[in-house]
CSV table of C-alpha atoms in Angstrom, one decimal:
chain,number,residue,atom,x,y,z
A,4,UNK,CA,304.1,62.3,166.4
A,5,UNK,CA,303.5,60.4,169.6
A,6,UNK,CA,305.3,59.8,172.9
A,7,UNK,CA,306.5,56.4,173.8
A,8,UNK,CA,303.5,56.0,176.1
A,9,UNK,CA,301.3,55.5,173.1
A,10,UNK,CA,303.1,52.2,172.5
A,11,UNK,CA,303.7,50.8,176.0
A,12,UNK,CA,302.5,51.3,179.6
A,13,UNK,CA,306.1,50.9,180.9
A,14,UNK,CA,306.7,54.7,181.0
A,15,UNK,CA,306.9,57.6,183.4
A,16,UNK,CA,303.7,59.4,184.4
A,17,UNK,CA,304.5,61.9,181.7
A,18,UNK,CA,304.6,59.1,179.0
A,19,UNK,CA,308.4,59.4,178.9
A,20,UNK,CA,311.1,56.7,178.9
A,21,UNK,CA,311.9,55.2,182.3
A,22,UNK,CA,314.8,53.4,183.8
A,23,UNK,CA,314.4,49.9,185.1
A,24,UNK,CA,314.9,49.0,188.8
A,25,UNK,CA,315.3,45.3,189.2
A,26,UNK,CA,315.3,45.6,193.0
A,27,UNK,CA,311.9,47.2,192.9
A,28,UNK,CA,310.7,44.9,190.1
A,29,UNK,CA,310.3,47.9,187.8
A,30,UNK,CA,311.0,47.1,184.2
A,31,UNK,CA,312.5,49.7,181.9
A,32,UNK,CA,310.7,51.1,178.9
A,33,UNK,CA,311.3,48.7,176.0
A,34,UNK,CA,312.9,49.7,172.7
A,35,UNK,CA,310.0,49.1,170.3
A,36,UNK,CA,310.5,48.9,166.6
A,37,UNK,CA,307.0,50.4,166.0
A,38,UNK,CA,308.0,53.5,168.0
A,39,UNK,CA,311.3,53.9,166.1
A,40,UNK,CA,309.6,53.4,162.8
A,41,UNK,CA,307.2,56.2,163.7
A,42,UNK,CA,310.1,58.5,164.5
A,43,UNK,CA,311.8,57.6,161.3
A,44,UNK,CA,308.7,58.4,159.3
A,45,UNK,CA,308.4,61.8,161.0
A,46,UNK,CA,312.1,62.7,160.2
A,47,UNK,CA,311.8,61.5,156.6
A,48,UNK,CA,308.7,63.7,156.2
A,49,UNK,CA,310.8,66.7,157.3
A,50,UNK,CA,313.5,65.8,154.7
A,51,UNK,CA,310.9,65.3,152.0
A,52,UNK,CA,309.3,68.7,152.8
A,53,UNK,CA,312.8,70.2,152.1
A,54,UNK,CA,313.2,68.1,148.9
A,55,UNK,CA,316.1,66.2,150.4
A,56,UNK,CA,316.8,62.5,149.9
A,57,UNK,CA,318.0,60.6,152.9
A,58,UNK,CA,321.7,59.8,152.5
A,59,UNK,CA,323.8,57.3,154.5
A,60,UNK,CA,326.7,59.0,156.2
A,61,UNK,CA,325.2,62.5,156.3
A,62,UNK,CA,324.4,63.4,159.8
A,63,UNK,CA,323.3,67.0,159.2
A,64,UNK,CA,320.3,66.4,157.0
A,65,UNK,CA,317.7,67.3,159.6
A,66,UNK,CA,319.5,70.6,160.2
A,67,UNK,CA,319.7,71.1,156.4
A,68,UNK,CA,316.0,70.4,156.1
A,69,UNK,CA,315.1,72.8,158.9
A,70,UNK,CA,317.2,75.6,157.2
A,71,UNK,CA,315.6,75.0,153.8
A,72,UNK,CA,312.1,75.1,155.2
A,73,UNK,CA,312.9,78.2,157.3
A,74,UNK,CA,314.5,79.9,154.3
A,75,UNK,CA,311.4,79.1,152.2
A,76,UNK,CA,309.2,80.8,154.7
A,77,UNK,CA,311.6,83.7,155.4
A,78,UNK,CA,310.7,87.3,154.8
A,79,UNK,CA,314.3,88.3,154.7
A,80,UNK,CA,317.8,87.4,155.8
A,81,UNK,CA,320.1,88.9,158.5
A,82,UNK,CA,323.7,87.9,158.2
A,83,UNK,CA,322.7,84.8,156.3
A,84,UNK,CA,320.1,83.7,158.8
A,85,UNK,CA,316.4,83.5,157.6
A,86,UNK,CA,314.1,85.9,159.3
A,87,UNK,CA,310.6,84.5,159.7
A,88,UNK,CA,307.5,86.6,160.3
A,89,UNK,CA,305.5,85.5,163.3
A,90,UNK,CA,301.8,86.2,163.3
A,91,UNK,CA,300.5,87.5,166.6
A,92,UNK,CA,297.2,86.2,167.8
């Protein structure tokens, strides 16, 4: 996944979105199709990993996918919430 700065130089110093300021001749970060297509691919990959098919009108599919993936990696459940083992370095 990439920040918007990978697609345009009209960003903040941290490669984030910026507001425009016409008085100072500063143009806002443009809404670029290429960037939104990348975000869409990233999100679709999360759904695919959870074996979910994108569905119009369902606005909780990312949450569903995260829960499916977490449950798959869980070592147990506490009150219905997956418990994931964390490896210490």
